Amino acid sequence: MNRLPAPMGLLIDRNKPLTFSFDGTTCQGFAGDTIASALAADSRWLLSRSFKYHRPRGPLTMAGQDANTLVQLPDEPNVLADEHQLQAGLNVTPQNVNGTLEKDRDAHLGKFSKFMPVGFYYRAFYKPKGMWKRWEPLIRKKAGLGVLNLTFEPTYHDKAYLFCDLAVIGSGPAGLSAALYAANAGAKVLLIEQNPLLGGSLTYARFSLNANAAMGLREELVGAVRDHANIHILDSAICNAWFADNYLPVIQGNRMYKVRAKQCIVASGSFDQPVIFRNNDLPGVMLTSAAQRLMRLYAVKPGQRAVVLTGNDDGYLAALDLHEQGVEVAAVVDMRERVDTAGLAAAVQAKGIPCHAGHTVYEAIARKNARHIASVDVRRITGQGKVADSSTRIDCDLLCMSAGYMPVYQLLCQAGGSLRYADEHAAFSIQNLPKILRIAGSVNGRHDLQRVLADGQRAAAEALADLGLESTRVEGADKDDSKVNFPWPIFAHPQGKEFVDFDEDLQIKDIVNATRHGYRDVQLVKRFSTVGMGPSQGRHSALPTARLVADATGRSVSDTGVTTARPPFSAEKLAHVAGRAFDPYRQTAMHRRHVELGAKLMPAGVWQRPAFYGKAEDREACMQAEAHHVREKVGLIDVSTLGGLDVRGPDAAELLERMYTFGFKKLPVGRTRYALMTAEDGVVIDDGVACRLGEQHFYVSATTSGVDRVYRSMLKWNAQWRLNVDIANVSAAFAAVNLAGPLSRQVLEKVCTDVDLSSEGFPYLGVREGSVAGVPVRLMRVGFVGELGYEIHVPARFGEHLWDALMDAGKAQDIRPFGVETQRLLRLEKGHVIISQDTDGMSHPTELDMGWAIGRKKPFFVGKRTIEILESQPLKRKLVGFTLPKGSAKPLEGHLVLKGPDISGNVTSCEYSETVGAIIGMAYAGADQATPGMQIPIRVEGGEIVQATVVKLPFYDPESQRQEL
Amino acid sequence: MTCPLNGPRNISEFTYGGELKQMPDPNTCSVAEWADYVFNSENRLGVVTEWWMHTASSYWFLAERHTGSDEILRTFDPSELFNQRIDFAVPEAAQ
Amino acid sequence: MSLSIHHHAERSPIYELHGNAALTLLGERLFVAGSQSDSEQLQCCALIDLSNLPRVGFRGTDSATYLQREGYQLPDAPNRAVVQASGESLLRLSQTEYFLLGSLHDGGARIASEEASWHYDEGQANYLLPRQDSHAWFALTGAYLPKLFAKVCGVDLRAEAFSVDAVVQTSVARVNAIVVNAGIADLPIFHLLCDRASAHYLWGALLDAMEEFDGKPAGIGSLLDSATSAAG
């Protein structure tokens, strides 16, 4: 095994070995390892094959920031092997492999790369039209997107809010120092860290000649943070977006936290950047920080003989790390002419390590098996991207590369921040952030450890001031002049394979060629070439792409910029988004009774209602039987879902006059009146019955789905009108039934003794208050289903009691319950419209023949002026009743009404009615098709056209004698 | 958004009620004026005044919002603008 | 004879969810009685159905005067509550709207009579709101309340942001609701008032959210004991 002694291996527990398998062979690791680190400890560096050319790939970042480490788990494809914690027995297989990882039958694809230029797929397979459909399955198969387990059992995921004064994102030195400073001043701090271990770069980077300084500082800071009562730590948690007002989605395990932070400090650090040269993707070539992570976090010796290629001083420190851990360092290759820090080169040379200033690696050379680095070709840099002809070969099995750093800008761009490239630093910096969001540390361009710590405190002090907590000005956080980025770490090779984007196998020429095709904007370059579209989302490719595009189009890097960073920052599972979804439903007080009676339930908005009582397959028979029963005897339906509004006060009648089309001022107490509501555009939006319970008290019903809108609309209008009236939505407070049928009075008389129920004492359209079965009720005589009937409204707590009392009282009359579908048939027979079923977003009263419901002499009602304008214009369509003989094809809702070759309307309701003995329905038809007796062609299922006959509504009891009994 | 009655809340707790508009006199304005009032919105870049309702408490209020930055500058009770009863005259034709 | 809901006309919207739990009478109304182990459960995390306990609302420019005349102490700002000497909670929801929660001590008798004796007086802007019927009433207790609510509600209900007697009108598991901090000396209590028709849904959603805190339904016995000892 390839392990180093302690203190290397911060994350692993050497006492807990774990066995797992990779690509069919058994491997060993420790608890705390990732899949990739355990494999590396076993000297297995080959993890995957690249997306396009099936090139061998190994760890690049060891931080979950590249696609090289994507592997397949039994239940999950596209798992990052350098991030996924090892578990015993884990069965890991490689992805995007044809055959085995070692011998991939598609590895030859790289040789065809010159035939697969940038934009290849778009250009080759989209023409002629339709060709993509044929090519796509083949290409997808080659593209290797992993395998889904379709029998996978979902696990419980949920969401929770978290509230804090200050959220600190990132627990590197800047984040730790910011969190401590703010917490000491009394702020409640939430510290969010993506890794299981706090410390950020302190966990793997060296920072100074003293090998133990960073580790000591980390222990000190982390200890203080862990012990602090004001700091809540979320580790192994990723903040995946920034939304307005510091609304932060943070994923930890199976939970998504929705963090609400008054202030936020992003200390997200920076991404180590690769150098672009030929074969920079060979296994064994990795970021310098990756090698350091392997050593410090996992105690893995990253190689036997290393070359360090660097664009800043940090490479020298890494060389010392390698040397101290027993790796032979063959050379430090520094792209710069000189080192910034005094004594650094000397310290390295003192260990016998040769340093080559002003040089670069021009090419990495593979072993014979092509699967690992064997040596590097080192050359002197002679100009931007240019090298001398003479070369030196250095053998190595590890090449550490670092061209500099790119701030982790993604969340900040989501917050509206903009990137500016400073040529003197060859680096991007971030501006224009919202006031409640600050940045600190290397994301803010600070790299010297003392400045990073001070910058954390500086940001915390500013946040404290905005929180109204005490703070003092922090010094020493200013930017220094040191330069950590080498300006042009890009070395084109005549034979190519210098990868700019490892995920998408894009080389220098691919980016440059995209600009030559005319895609000069970096956003277009991205879409044409797919640069930055892979799993690492430009973490390594954005900076070199910006430089290449700027250079190729003769613009500055600032002007070129980077592509838009959108949420999420890292891949997130749909389970996290869907989470524990809340799906409210509403039930009436009688719901249990419906279930007991075998109701077929149907959703009505958020309500659960009985459609009819019986089995789903007996729908037609149940409906007809229930309807027949109401027509002949007595039925009971739960109408608790109806909306109800209590409108009270001196201006109650005035409010109704303004909100509804009819007049209500003259309605006598004890009477009801139909109430039709239009919007300002004259469209019918709701209806109900207004009951006058007192001079100043109306009880108004509204449709089940419309009542909230009606209530809101009344409140909004009266916020302007200032009428002296109280509007209360009492929909849920009343349970209600409609007791309907010729025998309904007989039933009611048994349980209602304090109201005169005679037809004279309580006539049709009357309303009374009294009691039924000992509980207080509001009684209305209504005619929706066209029979003698009583709507009985009762406080909801008594709803079930009322139902039981009526079902009991009606036994002698053979009472039976009926459902919503039956009620719809009964009202259709009576020609009553249901708003939003028989009306649409254009229906105005004239189309519905409801001119009778409009109070024309009123000074105002909502929609009045528009209706007047509409009435002055010719009518285009009309809602008509139609019949078809029994046995004819039955139109469905939505089927079209035709006029010659044109569509003139559509069917809104249609059922077979046993009572009428025909198929009956309502439909919109052309105004010139609407005269009773005319034929309207309706196109039904399968394209057949039936000729329906327009009839005068209603279909049943045209004199309305039955309901007025 | 900060509700004048309930304090700062998630935007999902609110219902949008459209831009604050001045209704022309429905009895005297032209058809074109009325159609403009009913169907057209300004959709201006800049600060607009809008109706919002805090759904849980059914409380309507007004908000000044910048349509460019989406920043809500101020929320206030409608009584600041609507402080007396509004009545409609009976149209002359009906008198 | 054991108590049965079917002998009582007033029913909680979720009585069937109480299964075979033993019932008890408080005044004329039925509640889940609870068991000996409840007091520990209450300290941890418990959900109690108080839907049968009387409550009523009043709204209007004359409501404050009316309630003061009836002997109530009123909160001086919206979204605050005042616990009355006799145990009722009086919530103020807006400039002119009040919500009265009955006390366990008298089984809500005072509030029930408040509702029964109110008559619409056309000279007064004081309108009764049928809150016992429009809203279900749950009490939630225990140390985990802020964490529990963070799973179902977007408002910060940690102690530092939501003190005793504070009221929020908000959305709980996507249902409009009123939450009151009614904590007493040694027991954190939130009252939750929500749409009655959604009670069946919300009870289930709350129990699901409570699972990670070992939350369970409980009866009124221990709650009444706690309230009595806190008052004493």
JSON list of C-alpha atoms in Angstrom, two decimals, chain A residues 241-333:
[
{"chain": "A", "resi": 241, "resn": "ALA", "atom": "CA", "xyz": [-27.01, 28.94, -5.04]},
{"chain": "A", "resi": 242, "resn": "TRP", "atom": "CA", "xyz": [-27.47, 32.50, -3.92]},
{"chain": "A", "resi": 243, "resn": "PHE", "atom": "CA", "xyz": [-30.95, 33.94, -4.18]},
{"chain": "A", "resi": 244, "resn": "ALA", "atom": "CA", "xyz": [-32.18, 37.45, -3.41]},
{"chain": "A", "resi": 245, "resn": "ASP", "atom": "CA", "xyz": [-31.96, 38.58, 0.24]},
{"chain": "A", "resi": 246, "resn": "ASN", "atom": "CA", "xyz": [-29.38, 35.89, 1.11]},
{"chain": "A", "resi": 247, "resn": "TYR", "atom": "CA", "xyz": [-31.77, 33.01, 0.60]},
{"chain": "A", "resi": 248, "resn": "LEU", "atom": "CA", "xyz": [-29.37, 30.08, 0.37]},
{"chain": "A", "resi": 249, "resn": "PRO", "atom": "CA", "xyz": [-30.18, 26.48, -0.51]},
{"chain": "A", "resi": 250, "resn": "VAL", "atom": "CA", "xyz": [-27.70, 24.30, 1.39]},
{"chain": "A", "resi": 251, "resn": "ILE", "atom": "CA", "xyz": [-27.69, 20.55, 0.84]},
{"chain": "A", "resi": 252, "resn": "GLN", "atom": "CA", "xyz": [-26.53, 18.28, 3.61]},
{"chain": "A", "resi": 253, "resn": "GLY", "atom": "CA", "xyz": [-27.18, 14.56, 3.33]},
{"chain": "A", "resi": 254, "resn": "ASN", "atom": "CA", "xyz": [-30.82, 13.99, 2.44]},
{"chain": "A", "resi": 255, "resn": "ARG", "atom": "CA", "xyz": [-31.91, 17.46, 3.51]},
{"chain": "A", "resi": 256, "resn": "MET", "atom": "CA", "xyz": [-31.99, 20.77, 1.73]},
{"chain": "A", "resi": 257, "resn": "TYR", "atom": "CA", "xyz": [-31.73, 23.65, 4.17]},
{"chain": "A", "resi": 258, "resn": "LYS", "atom": "CA", "xyz": [-33.29, 26.90, 3.08]},
{"chain": "A", "resi": 259, "resn": "VAL", "atom": "CA", "xyz": [-31.03, 29.33, 4.87]},
{"chain": "A", "resi": 260, "resn": "ARG", "atom": "CA", "xyz": [-32.26, 32.83, 5.63]},
{"chain": "A", "resi": 261, "resn": "ALA", "atom": "CA", "xyz": [-29.25, 34.93, 6.55]},
{"chain": "A", "resi": 262, "resn": "LYS", "atom": "CA", "xyz": [-29.37, 38.62, 7.40]},
{"chain": "A", "resi": 263, "resn": "GLN", "atom": "CA", "xyz": [-25.77, 38.96, 6.24]},
{"chain": "A", "resi": 264, "resn": "CYS", "atom": "CA", "xyz": [-23.59, 36.66, 4.22]},
{"chain": "A", "resi": 265, "resn": "ILE", "atom": "CA", "xyz": [-19.84, 36.28, 3.75]},
{"chain": "A", "resi": 266, "resn": "VAL", "atom": "CA", "xyz": [-18.66, 34.12, 0.89]},
{"chain": "A", "resi": 267, "resn": "ALA", "atom": "CA", "xyz": [-15.20, 32.74, 1.60]},
{"chain": "A", "resi": 268, "resn": "SER", "atom": "CA", "xyz": [-15.38, 30.15, -1.12]},
{"chain": "A", "resi": 269, "resn": "GLY", "atom": "CA", "xyz": [-11.70, 30.28, -1.98]},
{"chain": "A", "resi": 270, "resn": "SER", "atom": "CA", "xyz": [-10.28, 29.73, -5.42]},
{"chain": "A", "resi": 271, "resn": "PHE", "atom": "CA", "xyz": [-9.75, 26.90, -7.85]},
{"chain": "A", "resi": 272, "resn": "ASP", "atom": "CA", "xyz": [-6.22, 25.81, -8.64]},
{"chain": "A", "resi": 273, "resn": "GLN", "atom": "CA", "xyz": [-5.79, 26.19, -12.41]},
{"chain": "A", "resi": 274, "resn": "PRO", "atom": "CA", "xyz": [-4.17, 23.71, -14.81]},
{"chain": "A", "resi": 275, "resn": "VAL", "atom": "CA", "xyz": [-1.47, 24.48, -17.34]},
{"chain": "A", "resi": 276, "resn": "ILE", "atom": "CA", "xyz": [-2.51, 23.82, -20.93]},
{"chain": "A", "resi": 277, "resn": "PHE", "atom": "CA", "xyz": [0.05, 21.68, -22.78]},
{"chain": "A", "resi": 278, "resn": "ARG", "atom": "CA", "xyz": [0.04, 18.51, -24.85]},
{"chain": "A", "resi": 279, "resn": "ASN", "atom": "CA", "xyz": [-1.20, 15.44, -22.97]},
{"chain": "A", "resi": 280, "resn": "ASN", "atom": "CA", "xyz": [-1.94, 17.46, -19.84]},
{"chain": "A", "resi": 281, "resn": "ASP", "atom": "CA", "xyz": [-4.75, 14.96, -19.18]},
{"chain": "A", "resi": 282, "resn": "LEU", "atom": "CA", "xyz": [-2.60, 11.87, -18.68]},
{"chain": "A", "resi": 283, "resn": "PRO", "atom": "CA", "xyz": [-3.11, 10.02, -15.42]},
{"chain": "A", "resi": 284, "resn": "GLY", "atom": "CA", "xyz": [-0.30, 11.11, -13.13]},
{"chain": "A", "resi": 285, "resn": "VAL", "atom": "CA", "xyz": [-0.72, 14.73, -14.21]},
{"chain": "A", "resi": 286, "resn": "MET", "atom": "CA", "xyz": [-2.70, 16.52, -11.55]},
{"chain": "A", "resi": 287, "resn": "LEU", "atom": "CA", "xyz": [-3.17, 19.88, -9.94]},
{"chain": "A", "resi": 288, "resn": "THR", "atom": "CA", "xyz": [-0.57, 20.65, -7.30]},
{"chain": "A", "resi": 289, "resn": "SER", "atom": "CA", "xyz": [-3.36, 21.00, -4.76]},
{"chain": "A", "resi": 290, "resn": "ALA", "atom": "CA", "xyz": [-4.60, 17.52, -5.67]},
{"chain": "A", "resi": 291, "resn": "ALA", "atom": "CA", "xyz": [-1.23, 15.99, -4.78]},
{"chain": "A", "resi": 292, "resn": "GLN", "atom": "CA", "xyz": [-1.23, 17.95, -1.53]},
{"chain": "A", "resi": 293, "resn": "ARG", "atom": "CA", "xyz": [-4.76, 16.77, -0.74]},
{"chain": "A", "resi": 294, "resn": "LEU", "atom": "CA", "xyz": [-3.77, 13.15, -1.39]},
{"chain": "A", "resi": 295, "resn": "MET", "atom": "CA", "xyz": [-0.92, 13.46, 1.09]},
{"chain": "A", "resi": 296, "resn": "ARG", "atom": "CA", "xyz": [-2.45, 15.51, 3.89]},
{"chain": "A", "resi": 297, "resn": "LEU", "atom": "CA", "xyz": [-6.03, 14.28, 3.80]},
{"chain": "A", "resi": 298, "resn": "TYR", "atom": "CA", "xyz": [-5.58, 10.65, 2.81]},
{"chain": "A", "resi": 299, "resn": "ALA", "atom": "CA", "xyz": [-1.90, 9.86, 3.50]},
{"chain": "A", "resi": 300, "resn": "VAL", "atom": "CA", "xyz": [-1.53, 8.74, -0.09]},
{"chain": "A", "resi": 301, "resn": "LYS", "atom": "CA", "xyz": [1.89, 9.06, -1.68]},
{"chain": "A", "resi": 302, "resn": "PRO", "atom": "CA", "xyz": [0.98, 10.63, -5.02]},
{"chain": "A", "resi": 303, "resn": "GLY", "atom": "CA", "xyz": [3.98, 9.31, -6.95]},
{"chain": "A", "resi": 304, "resn": "GLN", "atom": "CA", "xyz": [7.57, 8.13, -6.72]},
{"chain": "A", "resi": 305, "resn": "ARG", "atom": "CA", "xyz": [9.26, 10.76, -8.85]},
{"chain": "A", "resi": 306, "resn": "ALA", "atom": "CA", "xyz": [7.65, 14.12, -9.38]},
{"chain": "A", "resi": 307, "resn": "VAL", "atom": "CA", "xyz": [8.02, 17.22, -11.50]},
{"chain": "A", "resi": 308, "resn": "VAL", "atom": "CA", "xyz": [6.35, 20.38, -10.21]},
{"chain": "A", "resi": 309, "resn": "LEU", "atom": "CA", "xyz": [5.21, 22.83, -12.88]},
{"chain": "A", "resi": 310, "resn": "THR", "atom": "CA", "xyz": [4.21, 26.17, -11.39]},
{"chain": "A", "resi": 311, "resn": "GLY", "atom": "CA", "xyz": [3.29, 29.74, -12.13]},
{"chain": "A", "resi": 312, "resn": "ASN", "atom": "CA", "xyz": [3.69, 30.98, -8.58]},
{"chain": "A", "resi": 313, "resn": "ASP", "atom": "CA", "xyz": [5.56, 30.43, -5.31]},
{"chain": "A", "resi": 314, "resn": "ASP", "atom": "CA", "xyz": [3.18, 27.78, -4.04]},
{"chain": "A", "resi": 315, "resn": "GLY", "atom": "CA", "xyz": [4.79, 25.19, -6.31]},
{"chain": "A", "resi": 316, "resn": "TYR", "atom": "CA", "xyz": [8.02, 25.44, -4.32]},
{"chain": "A", "resi": 317, "resn": "LEU", "atom": "CA", "xyz": [6.18, 24.79, -1.09]},
{"chain": "A", "resi": 318, "resn": "ALA", "atom": "CA", "xyz": [4.49, 21.80, -2.67]},
{"chain": "A", "resi": 319, "resn": "ALA", "atom": "CA", "xyz": [7.90, 20.53, -3.79]},
{"chain": "A", "resi": 320, "resn": "LEU", "atom": "CA", "xyz": [9.05, 20.67, -0.18]},
{"chain": "A", "resi": 321, "resn": "ASP", "atom": "CA", "xyz": [5.93, 18.76, 0.88]},
{"chain": "A", "resi": 322, "resn": "LEU", "atom": "CA", "xyz": [6.62, 16.06, -1.68]},
{"chain": "A", "resi": 323, "resn": "HIS", "atom": "CA", "xyz": [10.25, 15.86, -0.75]},
{"chain": "A", "resi": 324, "resn": "GLU", "atom": "CA", "xyz": [9.46, 15.54, 2.96]},
{"chain": "A", "resi": 325, "resn": "GLN", "atom": "CA", "xyz": [7.01, 12.73, 2.24]},
{"chain": "A", "resi": 326, "resn": "GLY", "atom": "CA", "xyz": [9.60, 10.73, 0.40]},
{"chain": "A", "resi": 327, "resn": "VAL", "atom": "CA", "xyz": [8.69, 11.60, -3.16]},
{"chain": "A", "resi": 328, "resn": "GLU", "atom": "CA", "xyz": [11.75, 12.26, -5.27]},
{"chain": "A", "resi": 329, "resn": "VAL", "atom": "CA", "xyz": [11.28, 15.69, -6.81]},
{"chain": "A", "resi": 330, "resn": "ALA", "atom": "CA", "xyz": [13.05, 15.62, -10.16]},
{"chain": "A", "resi": 331, "resn": "ALA", "atom": "CA", "xyz": [12.56, 19.31, -10.87]},
{"chain": "A", "resi": 332, "resn": "VAL", "atom": "CA", "xyz": [10.59, 22.44, -10.18]},
{"chain": "A", "resi": 333, "resn": "VAL", "atom": "CA", "xyz": [9.69, 24.00, -13.52]}
]
